[in-house]
CSV table of C-alpha atoms and ligand atoms in Angstrom, one decimal:
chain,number,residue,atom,x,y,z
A,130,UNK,CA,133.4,102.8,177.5
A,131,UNK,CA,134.5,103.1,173.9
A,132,UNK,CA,133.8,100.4,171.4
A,133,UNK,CA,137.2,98.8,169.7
A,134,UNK,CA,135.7,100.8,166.4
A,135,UNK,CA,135.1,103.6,167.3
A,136,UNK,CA,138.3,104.2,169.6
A,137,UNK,CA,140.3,103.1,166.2
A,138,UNK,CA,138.9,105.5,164.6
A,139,UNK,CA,139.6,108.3,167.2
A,140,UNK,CA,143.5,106.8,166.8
A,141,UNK,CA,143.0,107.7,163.2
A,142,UNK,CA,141.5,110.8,163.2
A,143,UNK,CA,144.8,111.9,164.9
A,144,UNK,CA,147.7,110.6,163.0
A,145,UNK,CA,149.1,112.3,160.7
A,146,UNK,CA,151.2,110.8,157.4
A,147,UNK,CA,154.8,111.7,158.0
A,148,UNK,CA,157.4,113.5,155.4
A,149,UNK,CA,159.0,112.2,152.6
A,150,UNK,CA,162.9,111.0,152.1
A,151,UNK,CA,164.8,110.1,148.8
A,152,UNK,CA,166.3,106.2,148.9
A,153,UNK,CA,168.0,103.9,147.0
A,154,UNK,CA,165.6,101.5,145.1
A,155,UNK,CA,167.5,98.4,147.3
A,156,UNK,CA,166.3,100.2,150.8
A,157,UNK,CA,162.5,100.8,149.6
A,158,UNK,CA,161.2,96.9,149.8
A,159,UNK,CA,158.2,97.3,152.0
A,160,UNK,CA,157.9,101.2,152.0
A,161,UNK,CA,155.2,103.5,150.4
A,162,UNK,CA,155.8,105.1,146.9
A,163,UNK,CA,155.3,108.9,147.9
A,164,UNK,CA,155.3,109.9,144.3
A,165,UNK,CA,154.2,108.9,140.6
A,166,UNK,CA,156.6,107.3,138.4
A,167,UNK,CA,156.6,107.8,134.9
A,168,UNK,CA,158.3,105.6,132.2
A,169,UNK,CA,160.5,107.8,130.3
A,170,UNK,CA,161.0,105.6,127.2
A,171,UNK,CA,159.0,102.3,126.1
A,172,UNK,CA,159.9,99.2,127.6
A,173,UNK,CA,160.9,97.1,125.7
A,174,UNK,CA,162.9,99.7,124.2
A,175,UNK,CA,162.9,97.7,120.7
A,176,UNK,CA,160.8,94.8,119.2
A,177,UNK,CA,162.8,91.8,120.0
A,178,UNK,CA,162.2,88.1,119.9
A,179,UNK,CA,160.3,85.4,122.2
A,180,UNK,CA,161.7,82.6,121.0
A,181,UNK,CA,165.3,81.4,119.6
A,182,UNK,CA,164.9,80.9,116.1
A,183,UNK,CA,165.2,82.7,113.0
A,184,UNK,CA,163.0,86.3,111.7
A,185,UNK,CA,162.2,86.7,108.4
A,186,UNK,CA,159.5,88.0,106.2
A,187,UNK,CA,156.3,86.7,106.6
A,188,UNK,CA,155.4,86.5,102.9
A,189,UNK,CA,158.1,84.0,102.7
A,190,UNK,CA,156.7,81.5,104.8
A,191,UNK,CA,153.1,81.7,103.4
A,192,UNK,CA,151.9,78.3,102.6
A,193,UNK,CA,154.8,76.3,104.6
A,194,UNK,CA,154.0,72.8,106.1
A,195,UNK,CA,156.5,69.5,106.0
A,196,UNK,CA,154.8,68.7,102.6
A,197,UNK,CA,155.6,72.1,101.1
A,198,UNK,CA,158.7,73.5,102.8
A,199,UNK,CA,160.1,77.0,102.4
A,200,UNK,CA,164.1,77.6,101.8
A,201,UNK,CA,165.5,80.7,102.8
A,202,UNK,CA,169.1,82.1,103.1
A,203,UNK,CA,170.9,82.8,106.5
A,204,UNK,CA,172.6,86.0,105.9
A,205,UNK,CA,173.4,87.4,109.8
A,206,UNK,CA,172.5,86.8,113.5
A,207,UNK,CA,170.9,89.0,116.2
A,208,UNK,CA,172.0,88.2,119.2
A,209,UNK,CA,170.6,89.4,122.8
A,210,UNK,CA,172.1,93.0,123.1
A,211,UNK,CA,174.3,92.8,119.9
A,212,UNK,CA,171.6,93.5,116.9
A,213,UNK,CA,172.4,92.3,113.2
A,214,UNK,CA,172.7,95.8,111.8
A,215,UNK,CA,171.8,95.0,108.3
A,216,UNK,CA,168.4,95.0,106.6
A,217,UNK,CA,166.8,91.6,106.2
A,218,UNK,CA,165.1,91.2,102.2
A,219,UNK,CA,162.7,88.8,100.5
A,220,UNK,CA,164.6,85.1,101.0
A,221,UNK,CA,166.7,86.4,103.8
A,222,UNK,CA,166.4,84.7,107.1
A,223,UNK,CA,168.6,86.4,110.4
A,224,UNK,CA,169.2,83.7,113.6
A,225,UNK,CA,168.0,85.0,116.2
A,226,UNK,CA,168.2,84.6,120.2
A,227,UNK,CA,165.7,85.1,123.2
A,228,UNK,CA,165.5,88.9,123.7
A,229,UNK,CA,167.8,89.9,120.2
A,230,UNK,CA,166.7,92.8,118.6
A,231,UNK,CA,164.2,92.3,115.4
A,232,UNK,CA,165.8,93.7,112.3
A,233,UNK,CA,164.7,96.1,109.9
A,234,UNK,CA,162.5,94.6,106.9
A,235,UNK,CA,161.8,91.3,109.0
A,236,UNK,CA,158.3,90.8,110.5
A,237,UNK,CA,158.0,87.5,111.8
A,238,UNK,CA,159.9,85.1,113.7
A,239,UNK,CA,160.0,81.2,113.1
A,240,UNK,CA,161.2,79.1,116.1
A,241,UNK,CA,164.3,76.7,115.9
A,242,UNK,CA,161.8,73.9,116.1
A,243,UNK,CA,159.9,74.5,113.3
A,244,UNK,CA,163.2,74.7,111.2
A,245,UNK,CA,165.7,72.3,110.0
A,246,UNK,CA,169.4,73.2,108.8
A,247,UNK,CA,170.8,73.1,105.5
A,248,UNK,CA,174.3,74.5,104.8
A,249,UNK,CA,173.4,78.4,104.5
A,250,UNK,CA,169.8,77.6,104.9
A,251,UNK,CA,167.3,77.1,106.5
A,252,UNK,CA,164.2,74.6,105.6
A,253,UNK,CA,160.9,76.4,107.3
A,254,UNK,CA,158.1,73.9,108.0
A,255,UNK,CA,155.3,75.8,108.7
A,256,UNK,CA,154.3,79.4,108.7
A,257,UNK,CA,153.7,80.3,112.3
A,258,UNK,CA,151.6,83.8,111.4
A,259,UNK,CA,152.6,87.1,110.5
A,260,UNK,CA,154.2,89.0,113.9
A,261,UNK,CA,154.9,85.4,115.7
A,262,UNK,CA,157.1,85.5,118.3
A,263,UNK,CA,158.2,89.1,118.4
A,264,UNK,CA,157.8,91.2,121.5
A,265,UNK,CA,156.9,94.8,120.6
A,266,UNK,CA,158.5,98.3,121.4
A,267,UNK,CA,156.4,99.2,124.4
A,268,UNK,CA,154.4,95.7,125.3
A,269,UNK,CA,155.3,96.4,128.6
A,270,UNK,CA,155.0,100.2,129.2
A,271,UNK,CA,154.4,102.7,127.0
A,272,UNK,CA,157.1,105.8,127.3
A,273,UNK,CA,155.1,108.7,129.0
A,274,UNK,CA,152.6,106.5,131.1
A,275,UNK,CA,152.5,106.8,134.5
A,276,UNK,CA,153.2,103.2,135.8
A,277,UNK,CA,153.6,103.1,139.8
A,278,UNK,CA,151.4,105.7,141.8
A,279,UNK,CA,152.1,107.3,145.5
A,280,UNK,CA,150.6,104.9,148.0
A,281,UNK,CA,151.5,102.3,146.4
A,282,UNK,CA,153.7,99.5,148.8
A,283,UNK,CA,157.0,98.5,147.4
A,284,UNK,CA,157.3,94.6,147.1
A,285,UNK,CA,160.0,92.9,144.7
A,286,UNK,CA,158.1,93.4,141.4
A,287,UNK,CA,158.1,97.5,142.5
A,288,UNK,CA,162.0,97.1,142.8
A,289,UNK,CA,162.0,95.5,139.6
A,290,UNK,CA,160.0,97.9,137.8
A,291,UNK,CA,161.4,100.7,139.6
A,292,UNK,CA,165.1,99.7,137.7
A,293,UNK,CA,163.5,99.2,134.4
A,294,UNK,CA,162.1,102.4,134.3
A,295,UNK,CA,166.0,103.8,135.0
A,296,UNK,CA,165.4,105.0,138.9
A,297,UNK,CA,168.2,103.8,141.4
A,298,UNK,CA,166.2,106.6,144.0
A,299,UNK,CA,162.8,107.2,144.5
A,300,UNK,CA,161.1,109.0,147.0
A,301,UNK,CA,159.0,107.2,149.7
A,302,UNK,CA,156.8,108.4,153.3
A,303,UNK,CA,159.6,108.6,156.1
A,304,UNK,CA,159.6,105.6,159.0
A,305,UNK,CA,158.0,107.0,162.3
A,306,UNK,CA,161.0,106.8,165.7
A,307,UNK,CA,158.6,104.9,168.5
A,308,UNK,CA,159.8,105.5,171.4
A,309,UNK,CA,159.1,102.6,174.0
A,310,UNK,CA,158.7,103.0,178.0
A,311,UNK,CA,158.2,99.9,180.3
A,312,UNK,CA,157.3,100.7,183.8
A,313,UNK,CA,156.8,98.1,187.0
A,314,UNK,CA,159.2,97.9,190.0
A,315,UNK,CA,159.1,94.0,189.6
A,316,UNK,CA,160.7,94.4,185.8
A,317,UNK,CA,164.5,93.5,185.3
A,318,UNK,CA,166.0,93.7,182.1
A,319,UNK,CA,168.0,90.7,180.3
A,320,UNK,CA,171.2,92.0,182.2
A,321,UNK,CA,170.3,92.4,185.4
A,322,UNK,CA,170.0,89.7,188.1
A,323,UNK,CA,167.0,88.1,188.3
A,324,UNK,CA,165.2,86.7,191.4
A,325,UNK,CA,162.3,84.8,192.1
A,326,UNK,CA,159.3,87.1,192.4
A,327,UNK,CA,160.3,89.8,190.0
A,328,UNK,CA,159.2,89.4,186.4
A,329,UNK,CA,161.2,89.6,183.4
A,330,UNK,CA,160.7,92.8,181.0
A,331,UNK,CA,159.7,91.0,177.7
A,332,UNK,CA,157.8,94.3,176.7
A,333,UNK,CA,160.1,96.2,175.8
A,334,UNK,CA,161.4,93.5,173.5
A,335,UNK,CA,157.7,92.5,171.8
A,336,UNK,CA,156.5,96.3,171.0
A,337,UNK,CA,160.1,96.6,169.9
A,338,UNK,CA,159.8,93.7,167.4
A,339,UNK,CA,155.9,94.9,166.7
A,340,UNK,CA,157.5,98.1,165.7
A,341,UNK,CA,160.0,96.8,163.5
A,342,UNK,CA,157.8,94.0,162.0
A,343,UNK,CA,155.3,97.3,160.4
A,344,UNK,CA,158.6,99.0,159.5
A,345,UNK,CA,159.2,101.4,162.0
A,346,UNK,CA,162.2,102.0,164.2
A,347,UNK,CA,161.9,101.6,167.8
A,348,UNK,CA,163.9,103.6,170.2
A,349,UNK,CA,164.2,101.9,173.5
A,350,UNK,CA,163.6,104.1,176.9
A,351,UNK,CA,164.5,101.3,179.3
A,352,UNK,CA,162.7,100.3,182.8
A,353,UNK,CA,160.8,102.8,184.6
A,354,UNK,CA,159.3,102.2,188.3
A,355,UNK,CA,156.7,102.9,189.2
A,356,UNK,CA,157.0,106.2,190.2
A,357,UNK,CA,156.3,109.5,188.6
A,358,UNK,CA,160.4,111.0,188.7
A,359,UNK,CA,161.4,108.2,187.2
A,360,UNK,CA,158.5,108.3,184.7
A,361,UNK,CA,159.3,111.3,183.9
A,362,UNK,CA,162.9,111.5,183.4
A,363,UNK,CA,162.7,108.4,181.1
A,364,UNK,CA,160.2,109.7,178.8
A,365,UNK,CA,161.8,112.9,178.4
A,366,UNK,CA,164.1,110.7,176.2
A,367,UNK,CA,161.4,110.0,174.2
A,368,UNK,CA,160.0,113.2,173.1
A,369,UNK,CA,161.7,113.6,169.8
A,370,UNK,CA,160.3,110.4,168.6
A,371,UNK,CA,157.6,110.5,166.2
A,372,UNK,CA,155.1,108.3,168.5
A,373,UNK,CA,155.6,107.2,172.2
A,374,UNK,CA,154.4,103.9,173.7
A,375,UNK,CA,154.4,103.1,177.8
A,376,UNK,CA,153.9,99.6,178.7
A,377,UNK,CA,152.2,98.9,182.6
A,378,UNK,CA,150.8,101.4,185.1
A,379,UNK,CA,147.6,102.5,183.4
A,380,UNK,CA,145.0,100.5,185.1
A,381,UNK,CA,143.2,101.8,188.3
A,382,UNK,CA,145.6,100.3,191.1
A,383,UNK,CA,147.7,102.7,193.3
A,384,UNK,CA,150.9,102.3,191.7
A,385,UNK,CA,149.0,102.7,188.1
A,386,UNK,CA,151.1,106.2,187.7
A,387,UNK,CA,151.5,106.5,183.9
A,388,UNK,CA,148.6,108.2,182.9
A,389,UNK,CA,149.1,111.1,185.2
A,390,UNK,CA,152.4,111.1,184.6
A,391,UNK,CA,152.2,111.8,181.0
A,392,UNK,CA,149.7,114.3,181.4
A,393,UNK,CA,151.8,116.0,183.7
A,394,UNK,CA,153.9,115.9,181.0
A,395,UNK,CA,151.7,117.8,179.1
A,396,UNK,CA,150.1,114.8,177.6
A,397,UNK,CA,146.1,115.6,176.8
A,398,UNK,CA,144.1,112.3,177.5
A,399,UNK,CA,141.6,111.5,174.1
A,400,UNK,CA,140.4,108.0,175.6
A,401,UNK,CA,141.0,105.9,178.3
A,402,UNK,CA,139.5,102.3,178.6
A,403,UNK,CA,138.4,100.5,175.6
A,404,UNK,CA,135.7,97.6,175.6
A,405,UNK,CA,138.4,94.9,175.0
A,406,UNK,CA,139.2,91.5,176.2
A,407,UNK,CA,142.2,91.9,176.4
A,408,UNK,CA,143.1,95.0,176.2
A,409,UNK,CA,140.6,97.3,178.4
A,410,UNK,CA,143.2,100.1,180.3
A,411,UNK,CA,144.4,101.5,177.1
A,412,UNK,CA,145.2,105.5,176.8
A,413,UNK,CA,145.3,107.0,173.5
A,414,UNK,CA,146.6,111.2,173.8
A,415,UNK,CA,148.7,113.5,172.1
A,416,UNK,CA,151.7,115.5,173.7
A,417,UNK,CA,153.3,118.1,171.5
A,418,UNK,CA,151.3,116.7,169.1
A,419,UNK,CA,152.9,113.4,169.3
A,420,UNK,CA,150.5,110.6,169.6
A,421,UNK,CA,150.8,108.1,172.5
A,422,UNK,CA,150.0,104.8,173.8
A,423,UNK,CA,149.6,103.8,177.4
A,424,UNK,CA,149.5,100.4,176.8
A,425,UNK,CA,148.9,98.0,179.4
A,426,UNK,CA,151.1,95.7,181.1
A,427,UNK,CA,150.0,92.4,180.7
A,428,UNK,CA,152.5,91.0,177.7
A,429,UNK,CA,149.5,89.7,175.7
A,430,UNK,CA,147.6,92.8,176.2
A,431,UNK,CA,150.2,95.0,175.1
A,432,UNK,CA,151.0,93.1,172.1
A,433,UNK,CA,147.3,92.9,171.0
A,434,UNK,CA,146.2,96.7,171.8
A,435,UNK,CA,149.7,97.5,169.9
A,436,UNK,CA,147.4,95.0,166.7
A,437,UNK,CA,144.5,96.9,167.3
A,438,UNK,CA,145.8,100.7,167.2
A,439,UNK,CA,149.6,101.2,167.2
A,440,UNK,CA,150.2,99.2,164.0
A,441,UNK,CA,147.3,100.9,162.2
A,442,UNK,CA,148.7,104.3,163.2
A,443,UNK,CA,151.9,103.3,162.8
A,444,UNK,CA,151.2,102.1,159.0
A,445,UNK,CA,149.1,105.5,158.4
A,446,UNK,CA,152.4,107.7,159.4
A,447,UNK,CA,154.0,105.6,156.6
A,448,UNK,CA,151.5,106.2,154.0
A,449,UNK,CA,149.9,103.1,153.6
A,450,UNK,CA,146.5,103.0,152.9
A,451,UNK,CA,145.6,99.6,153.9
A,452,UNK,CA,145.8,99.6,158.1
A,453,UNK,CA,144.2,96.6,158.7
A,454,UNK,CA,145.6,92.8,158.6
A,455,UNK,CA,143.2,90.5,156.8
A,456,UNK,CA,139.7,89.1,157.8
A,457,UNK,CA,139.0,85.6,157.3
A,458,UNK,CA,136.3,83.3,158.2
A,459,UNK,CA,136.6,80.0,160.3
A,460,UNK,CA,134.1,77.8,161.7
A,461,UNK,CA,135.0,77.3,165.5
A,462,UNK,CA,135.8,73.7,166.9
A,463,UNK,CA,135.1,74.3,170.1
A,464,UNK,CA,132.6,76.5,172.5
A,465,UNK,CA,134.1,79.6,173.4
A,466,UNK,CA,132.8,81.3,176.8
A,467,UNK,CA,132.9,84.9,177.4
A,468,UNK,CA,132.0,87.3,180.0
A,469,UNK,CA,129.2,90.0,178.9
A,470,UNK,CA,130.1,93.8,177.8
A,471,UNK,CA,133.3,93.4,176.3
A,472,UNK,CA,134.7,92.6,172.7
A,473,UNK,CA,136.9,89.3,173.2
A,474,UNK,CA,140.3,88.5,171.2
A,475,UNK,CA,140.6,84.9,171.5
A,476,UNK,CA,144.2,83.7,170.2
A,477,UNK,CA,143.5,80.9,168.1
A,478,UNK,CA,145.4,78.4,165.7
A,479,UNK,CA,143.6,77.8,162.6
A,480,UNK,CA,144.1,74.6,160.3
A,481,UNK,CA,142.6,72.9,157.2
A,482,UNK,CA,139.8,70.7,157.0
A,483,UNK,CA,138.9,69.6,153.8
A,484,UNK,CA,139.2,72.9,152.3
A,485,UNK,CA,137.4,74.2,155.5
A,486,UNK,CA,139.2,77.0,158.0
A,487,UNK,CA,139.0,75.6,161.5
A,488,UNK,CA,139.9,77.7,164.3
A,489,UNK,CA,140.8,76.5,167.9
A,490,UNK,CA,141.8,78.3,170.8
A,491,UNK,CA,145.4,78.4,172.0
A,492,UNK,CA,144.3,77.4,175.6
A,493,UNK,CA,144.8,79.6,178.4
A,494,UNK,CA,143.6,83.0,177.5
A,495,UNK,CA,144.8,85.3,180.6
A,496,UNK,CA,146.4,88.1,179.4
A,497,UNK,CA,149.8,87.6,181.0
A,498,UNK,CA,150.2,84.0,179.2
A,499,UNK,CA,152.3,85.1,176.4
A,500,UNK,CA,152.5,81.6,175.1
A,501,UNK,CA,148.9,82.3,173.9
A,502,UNK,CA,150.2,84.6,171.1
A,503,UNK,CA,152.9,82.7,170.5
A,504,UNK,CA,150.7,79.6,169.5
A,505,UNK,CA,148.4,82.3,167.4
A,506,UNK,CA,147.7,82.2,163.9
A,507,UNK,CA,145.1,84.8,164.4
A,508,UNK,CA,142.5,86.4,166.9
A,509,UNK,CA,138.9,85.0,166.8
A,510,UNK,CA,136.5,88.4,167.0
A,511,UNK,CA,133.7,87.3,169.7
A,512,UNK,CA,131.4,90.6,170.0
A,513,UNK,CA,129.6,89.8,173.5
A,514,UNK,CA,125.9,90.5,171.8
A,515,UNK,CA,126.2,87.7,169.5
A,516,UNK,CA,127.5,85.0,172.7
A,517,UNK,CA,126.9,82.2,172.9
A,518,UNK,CA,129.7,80.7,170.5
A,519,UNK,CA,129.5,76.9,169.9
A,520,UNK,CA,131.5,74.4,168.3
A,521,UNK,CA,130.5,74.8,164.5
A,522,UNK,CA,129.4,78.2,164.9
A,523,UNK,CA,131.3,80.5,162.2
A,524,UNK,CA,133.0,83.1,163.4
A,525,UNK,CA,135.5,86.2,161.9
A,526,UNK,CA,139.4,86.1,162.3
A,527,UNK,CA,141.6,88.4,162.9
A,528,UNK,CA,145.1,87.0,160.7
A,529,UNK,CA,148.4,87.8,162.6
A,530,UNK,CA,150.5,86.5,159.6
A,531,UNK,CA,150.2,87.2,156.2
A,532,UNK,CA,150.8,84.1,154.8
A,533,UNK,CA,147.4,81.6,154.6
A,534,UNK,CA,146.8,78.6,156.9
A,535,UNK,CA,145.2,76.6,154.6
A,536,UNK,CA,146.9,73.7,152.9
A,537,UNK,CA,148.1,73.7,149.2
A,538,UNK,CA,145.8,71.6,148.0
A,539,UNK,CA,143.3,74.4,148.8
A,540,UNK,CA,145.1,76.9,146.8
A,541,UNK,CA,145.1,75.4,143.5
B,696,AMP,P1,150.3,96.7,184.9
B,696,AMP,O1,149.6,97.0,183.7
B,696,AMP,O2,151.4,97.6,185.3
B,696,AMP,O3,149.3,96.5,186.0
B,696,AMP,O4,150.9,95.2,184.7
B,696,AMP,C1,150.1,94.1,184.5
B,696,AMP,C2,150.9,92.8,184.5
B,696,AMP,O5,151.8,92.9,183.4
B,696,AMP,C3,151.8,92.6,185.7
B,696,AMP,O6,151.7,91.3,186.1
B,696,AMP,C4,153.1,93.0,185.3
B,696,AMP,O7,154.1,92.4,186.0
B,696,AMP,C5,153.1,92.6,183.9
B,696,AMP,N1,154.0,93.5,183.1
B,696,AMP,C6,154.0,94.8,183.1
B,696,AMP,N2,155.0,95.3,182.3
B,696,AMP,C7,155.6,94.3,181.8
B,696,AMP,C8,156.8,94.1,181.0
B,696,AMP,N3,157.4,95.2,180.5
B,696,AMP,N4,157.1,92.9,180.6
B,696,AMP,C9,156.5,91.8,181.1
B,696,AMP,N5,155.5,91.9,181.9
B,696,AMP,C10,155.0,93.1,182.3
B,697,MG,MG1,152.5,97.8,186.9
């Protein structure tokens, strides 16, 4: 049987990044730059001031302190987008504002505080340095330099860049469709009756949200039975998408139908079975050159193979270049038992102890206890040659969020 790695990388090997589209800056947050973008002027596009006070020329001020104060003639102001278009001379002081335009002949900018009022002048009490306070042309970003790079994610300060460099559009990698099949004759959806014994389809609804959650769109196939027509017909729904995932019917029991099904279809099988816990029927293979995902049924199961190798592919297509979520280490608070052969996902919650990551199972680990992963901060990673685990015993993490469990007193 494949090791979780090596089946990963197998996934890998055979997804391909998709096109690009052109979007408004306000629709990028979260996508993948799929160009260069170069400033076309300097930013700031002027030297401007820091600080609210007054510029002047620096040889003016040369000397100043309470005990030997400098006097020096307002003649104009310069506020924030209205510049004093005059030339400032020797004795010549201009007010200035927070982001005002520095003008021509001054050099130096004295705050407010440092000043005192005087009629038409102003009394300067110290000399804060030639060049104090002002900002200049091009601190930020020189015109001409390349300043955000393809690959790179689009988070808030992106967006912000992006529309101080002038761009309302940029180009970025296209969001894969995912089409999503859930098969079982005991699955009703949410609006159909429901009676004891049959089970309520939550998979559709997970991968659907697990989809979303990396950014890509799912399109949902419905319920199939378990039977190869129906199979069939359903996916045929699904074969424009750019990826296609079955839930259920991949395991080894007689009514297990999906993999043949999809190969009847035309699918062609690259692995079956991976040595997980949970997680073990999965089938990876490619029709039409679509890749897809026989998932299993069990709801914790299919959401944690979908961790292991959908999101990953599903993030490649998009043009990231980080896959994986984040490793941490925890020390365990508990032994954990598990059965030999098989790499083990334990859903755990991890808290703070004294600056120390502690990670504790969320109970119950079958795979059909979706509570597990709703209690889950993360996945504890328990390769079966290293078992035992015992309380204390440090161990790596899998995080499912990507904001950090430890407290703020840790942070800072
Ligand atoms: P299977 O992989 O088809 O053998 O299903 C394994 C277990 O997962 C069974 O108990 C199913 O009832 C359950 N299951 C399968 N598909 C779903 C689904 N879409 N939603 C919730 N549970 C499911
Ligand atoms: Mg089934």
């Amino acid at each position: 049987m494949l090791q979780i790695g090596e089946a990963q990388q197998k996934v890998l090997e055979e997804i391909p990044v998709l096109g690009i589209e052109r979007i408004h800056i306000m629709e990028a947050l979260g996508r993948v730059l799929a160009q260069d973008v170069q400033a076309v002027r300097n930013v700031p596009s002027s030297d401007n001031s820091a600080m609210d006070g007054y510029c002047v020329i620096h040889a003016d001020l040369v000397g100043a302190n309470s005990a030997n104060p400098k006097r020096i003639r307002i003649i104009g102001e310069s506020p924030a987008g209205r510049p004093f278009t005059g030339v400032v001379l020797r004795g010549q002081a201009v007010r200035i504002f927070t982001g005002g335009t520095i003008p021509t002949g001054a050099d130096t900018v004295i705050m407010l505080e440092d000043t005192e009022k005087d009629g038409d002048d102003i009394i300067c009490l110290n000399d804060p340095g030639l060049g104090a306070h002002i900002r200049p042309e091009g601190e930020d970003v020189k015109g001409g330099e390349v300043v955000l790079h393809r690959g790179d994610i689009v988070r808030p300060p992106e967006v912000g860049m992006l529309a101080t460099l002038g761009h309302a559009y940029v180009y970025v990698y296209q969001r894969p469709i995912v089409a999503i099949l859930s098969t079982g004759d005991e699955l009703v959806d949410l609006d159909e009756p429901f009676t004891k014994g049959m089970v309520l389809c939550s998979n559709s609804y997970s991968l659907a949200a697990q989809v979303m959650e990396c950014g890509a769109i799912p399109l949902s196939l419905g319920i199939a039975s378990d039977s190869a027509d129906d199979q069939r017909s359903k996916l045929s729904g699904g074969l424009r998408a750019d990826l296609i995932l079955t839930s259920g019917g991949v395991s080894v029991g007689k009514y297990d139908l999906v993999k043949d099904t999809l190969t009847d279809l035309g699918m062609k099988v690259k692995f079956w079975k991976v040595a997980m816990k949970p997680g073990k029927p999965l089938v990876f293979g490619s029709l039409g050159g679509k890749p897809v995902f026989g998932l299993p049924g069990n709801p914790t199961s299919a959401m944690i193979s979908f961790e292991q190798f959908v999101r990953p592919a599903l993030l490649k297509m998009m043009g990231h270049v980080n896959l994986f979520r984040p490793l941490m280490e925890a020390t365990l608070a508990e032994d954990v038992n598990i059965s030999a052969g098989r790499l083990h996902l334990v859903r755990c919650k991890l808290f703070d102890r004294d600056g120390e990551l502690i990670a504790i199972t969320t109970g119950t680990q079958s795979s059909g206890a979706l509570r597990s992963m709703v209690l889950a901060d993360g996945l504890i990673i328990l390769p079966p040659e290293k078992a035992p685990f015992r309380a204390g015993d440090r161990v790596k993490i899998q995080s499912l969020h990507t904001n950090s469990p430890l407290s703020p007193e840790s942070h800072y």
